[in-house]
Amino acid sequence: MKRSNELAVLSREHHVALELGLRLQRATDADVETVTQEALQFWREEGREHFRLEEELLLPAFARHAGADDEDVVRVLVAHVDIRRRIGDLKTGLAVEDLHALGERLRDHVRHEERTLFGRIEAALSPEELSAVGSALQLAGQAHRPPRA
């Protein structure tokens, strides 16, 4: 499905997250440190701000229509908390199986947003509301320029 221009910036960042998720899922004992450092760099440069923008701009706009207790809103927020925790755990050094689990969690989270949540948001928000969200994302993007976006 073609993503609206207003949410396309988030979808481009999702592509980068999916690439990282695949690297995490394919990590071996031989490259666990390298992949861990890639994940931490992604989080510092892209992931943390991406989550913040979704939580502060996108989800509240959608919750005006669907409710704060909507299953997709709750699912995304819970996933964000879990991914943050797993990223934090990377700093202590993890086994390769933990990287695999993080990669799967990241992949599943991004796929849910792309396949379910974003379509619901685009359908629920009026063109004016979607435009306002897109403008806010663009404005935030001027300060947040992921290196690979």
Coordinates of C-alpha atoms in Angstrom, one line a residue:
M1 CA 0.0 0.0 0.0
K2 CA 1.2 3.5 -0.9
R3 CA 2.0 5.5 2.2
S4 CA 0.7 9.1 2.5
N5 CA 3.3 11.8 2.0
E6 CA 2.6 12.9 5.6
L7 CA 3.8 9.5 7.1
A8 CA 6.4 8.6 4.4
V9 CA 9.2 10.0 6.6
L10 CA 8.4 7.5 9.3
S11 CA 8.1 4.7 6.7
R12 CA 11.6 5.5 5.4
E13 CA 12.9 5.3 8.9
H14 CA 11.1 2.0 9.3
H15 CA 13.0 0.6 6.4
V16 CA 16.3 1.3 8.2
A17 CA 14.9 -0.4 11.3
L18 CA 13.9 -3.5 9.3
E19 CA 17.4 -3.7 7.9
L20 CA 18.8 -3.5 11.5
G21 CA 16.3 -6.1 12.6
L22 CA 17.5 -8.5 9.9
R23 CA 21.2 -7.9 11.0
L24 CA 20.2 -8.6 14.6
Q25 CA 18.4 -11.8 13.6
R26 CA 21.4 -13.0 11.6
A27 CA 24.0 -12.1 14.2
T28 CA 26.5 -14.8 15.1
D29 CA 28.8 -15.3 18.0
A30 CA 31.6 -14.0 15.8
D31 CA 29.9 -10.6 15.1
V32 CA 27.8 -10.1 18.2
E33 CA 29.9 -7.1 19.3
T34 CA 29.7 -5.4 15.9
V35 CA 26.0 -5.9 15.6
T36 CA 25.5 -4.7 19.2
Q37 CA 27.3 -1.5 18.4
E38 CA 25.3 -1.0 15.2
A39 CA 22.1 -1.4 17.2
L40 CA 23.3 1.1 19.9
Q41 CA 24.3 3.6 17.2
F42 CA 20.9 3.2 15.4
W43 CA 19.2 3.9 18.7
R44 CA 21.2 7.0 19.5
E45 CA 21.0 8.5 16.0
E46 CA 17.5 7.4 14.8
G47 CA 15.4 5.0 17.0
R48 CA 15.0 7.1 20.1
E49 CA 13.8 10.2 18.3
H50 CA 11.6 8.1 16.0
F51 CA 9.8 6.6 19.0
R52 CA 9.5 10.1 20.5
L53 CA 7.9 11.5 17.4
E54 CA 5.4 8.6 17.2
E55 CA 4.5 8.9 20.8
E56 CA 4.2 12.7 20.9
L57 CA 2.8 13.5 17.5
L58 CA 1.3 10.5 15.8
L59 CA -0.4 8.4 18.5
P60 CA -2.1 11.4 20.3
A61 CA -3.6 12.5 16.9
F62 CA -4.9 9.0 16.3
A63 CA -6.1 8.6 19.9
R64 CA -8.5 11.5 19.4
H65 CA -10.4 9.2 17.1
A66 CA -9.7 5.7 18.3
G67 CA -9.3 6.4 22.0
A68 CA -6.1 6.2 24.2
D69 CA -7.0 2.6 25.0
D70 CA -7.2 1.4 21.4
E71 CA -5.5 -1.9 21.0
D72 CA -3.1 -0.6 18.4
V73 CA -2.1 2.4 20.4
V74 CA -1.5 0.2 23.5
R75 CA 0.3 -2.4 21.4
V76 CA 2.7 0.2 19.9
L77 CA 3.4 1.8 23.3
V78 CA 4.1 -1.5 25.0
A79 CA 6.4 -2.5 22.1
H80 CA 8.2 0.8 22.5
V81 CA 8.8 0.1 26.2
D82 CA 10.0 -3.4 25.5
I83 CA 12.3 -2.3 22.7
R84 CA 13.8 0.5 24.8
R85 CA 14.4 -2.1 27.6
R86 CA 16.1 -4.5 25.2
I87 CA 18.3 -1.7 23.7
G88 CA 19.3 -0.7 27.3
D89 CA 20.2 -4.3 28.0
L90 CA 22.6 -4.2 25.0
K91 CA 24.9 -2.0 27.1
T92 CA 25.5 -4.9 29.5
G93 CA 26.5 -7.4 26.8
L94 CA 24.0 -10.0 25.6
A95 CA 24.1 -13.4 24.1
V96 CA 23.5 -13.8 20.4
E97 CA 20.0 -15.2 21.2
D98 CA 19.1 -11.9 22.8
L99 CA 20.1 -10.1 19.6
H100 CA 17.9 -12.5 17.6
A101 CA 15.0 -11.8 19.9
L102 CA 15.5 -8.0 19.7
G103 CA 15.6 -8.3 15.9
E104 CA 12.4 -10.2 15.8
R105 CA 10.7 -7.8 18.1
L106 CA 11.8 -4.8 16.1
R107 CA 10.7 -6.5 12.8
D108 CA 7.3 -7.4 14.2
H109 CA 6.8 -3.9 15.6
V110 CA 7.6 -2.1 12.4
R111 CA 5.5 -4.5 10.3
H112 CA 2.5 -3.9 12.6
E113 CA 2.9 -0.2 12.3
E114 CA 3.2 -0.3 8.5
R115 CA 0.6 -3.0 7.8
T116 CA -2.0 -2.0 10.4
L117 CA -1.5 1.2 12.4
F118 CA -0.5 3.6 9.7
G119 CA -3.5 2.6 7.5
R120 CA -5.8 3.1 10.3
I121 CA -4.3 6.5 11.1
E122 CA -4.6 7.6 7.4
A123 CA -8.3 6.5 7.4
A124 CA -9.2 8.1 10.7
L125 CA -7.6 11.5 10.4
S126 CA -9.1 14.2 8.3
P127 CA -6.9 15.5 5.5
E128 CA -6.3 18.6 7.6
E129 CA -5.3 16.6 10.7
L130 CA -3.0 14.4 8.6
S131 CA -1.5 17.4 7.1
A132 CA -0.9 19.0 10.5
V133 CA 0.8 15.7 11.7
G134 CA 2.9 15.7 8.5
S135 CA 4.0 19.3 9.0
A136 CA 4.9 18.6 12.6
L137 CA 6.9 15.5 11.5
Q138 CA 8.7 17.6 8.8
L139 CA 9.5 20.4 11.3
A140 CA 10.8 17.8 13.8
G141 CA 12.8 16.2 11.0
Q142 CA 14.7 19.4 10.4
A143 CA 16.4 18.8 13.8
H144 CA 16.3 15.0 13.4
R145 CA 18.2 13.9 10.4
P146 CA 18.9 10.2 10.5
P147 CA 22.1 9.6 8.7
R148 CA 20.6 7.0 6.4
A149 CA 17.1 8.3 5.8

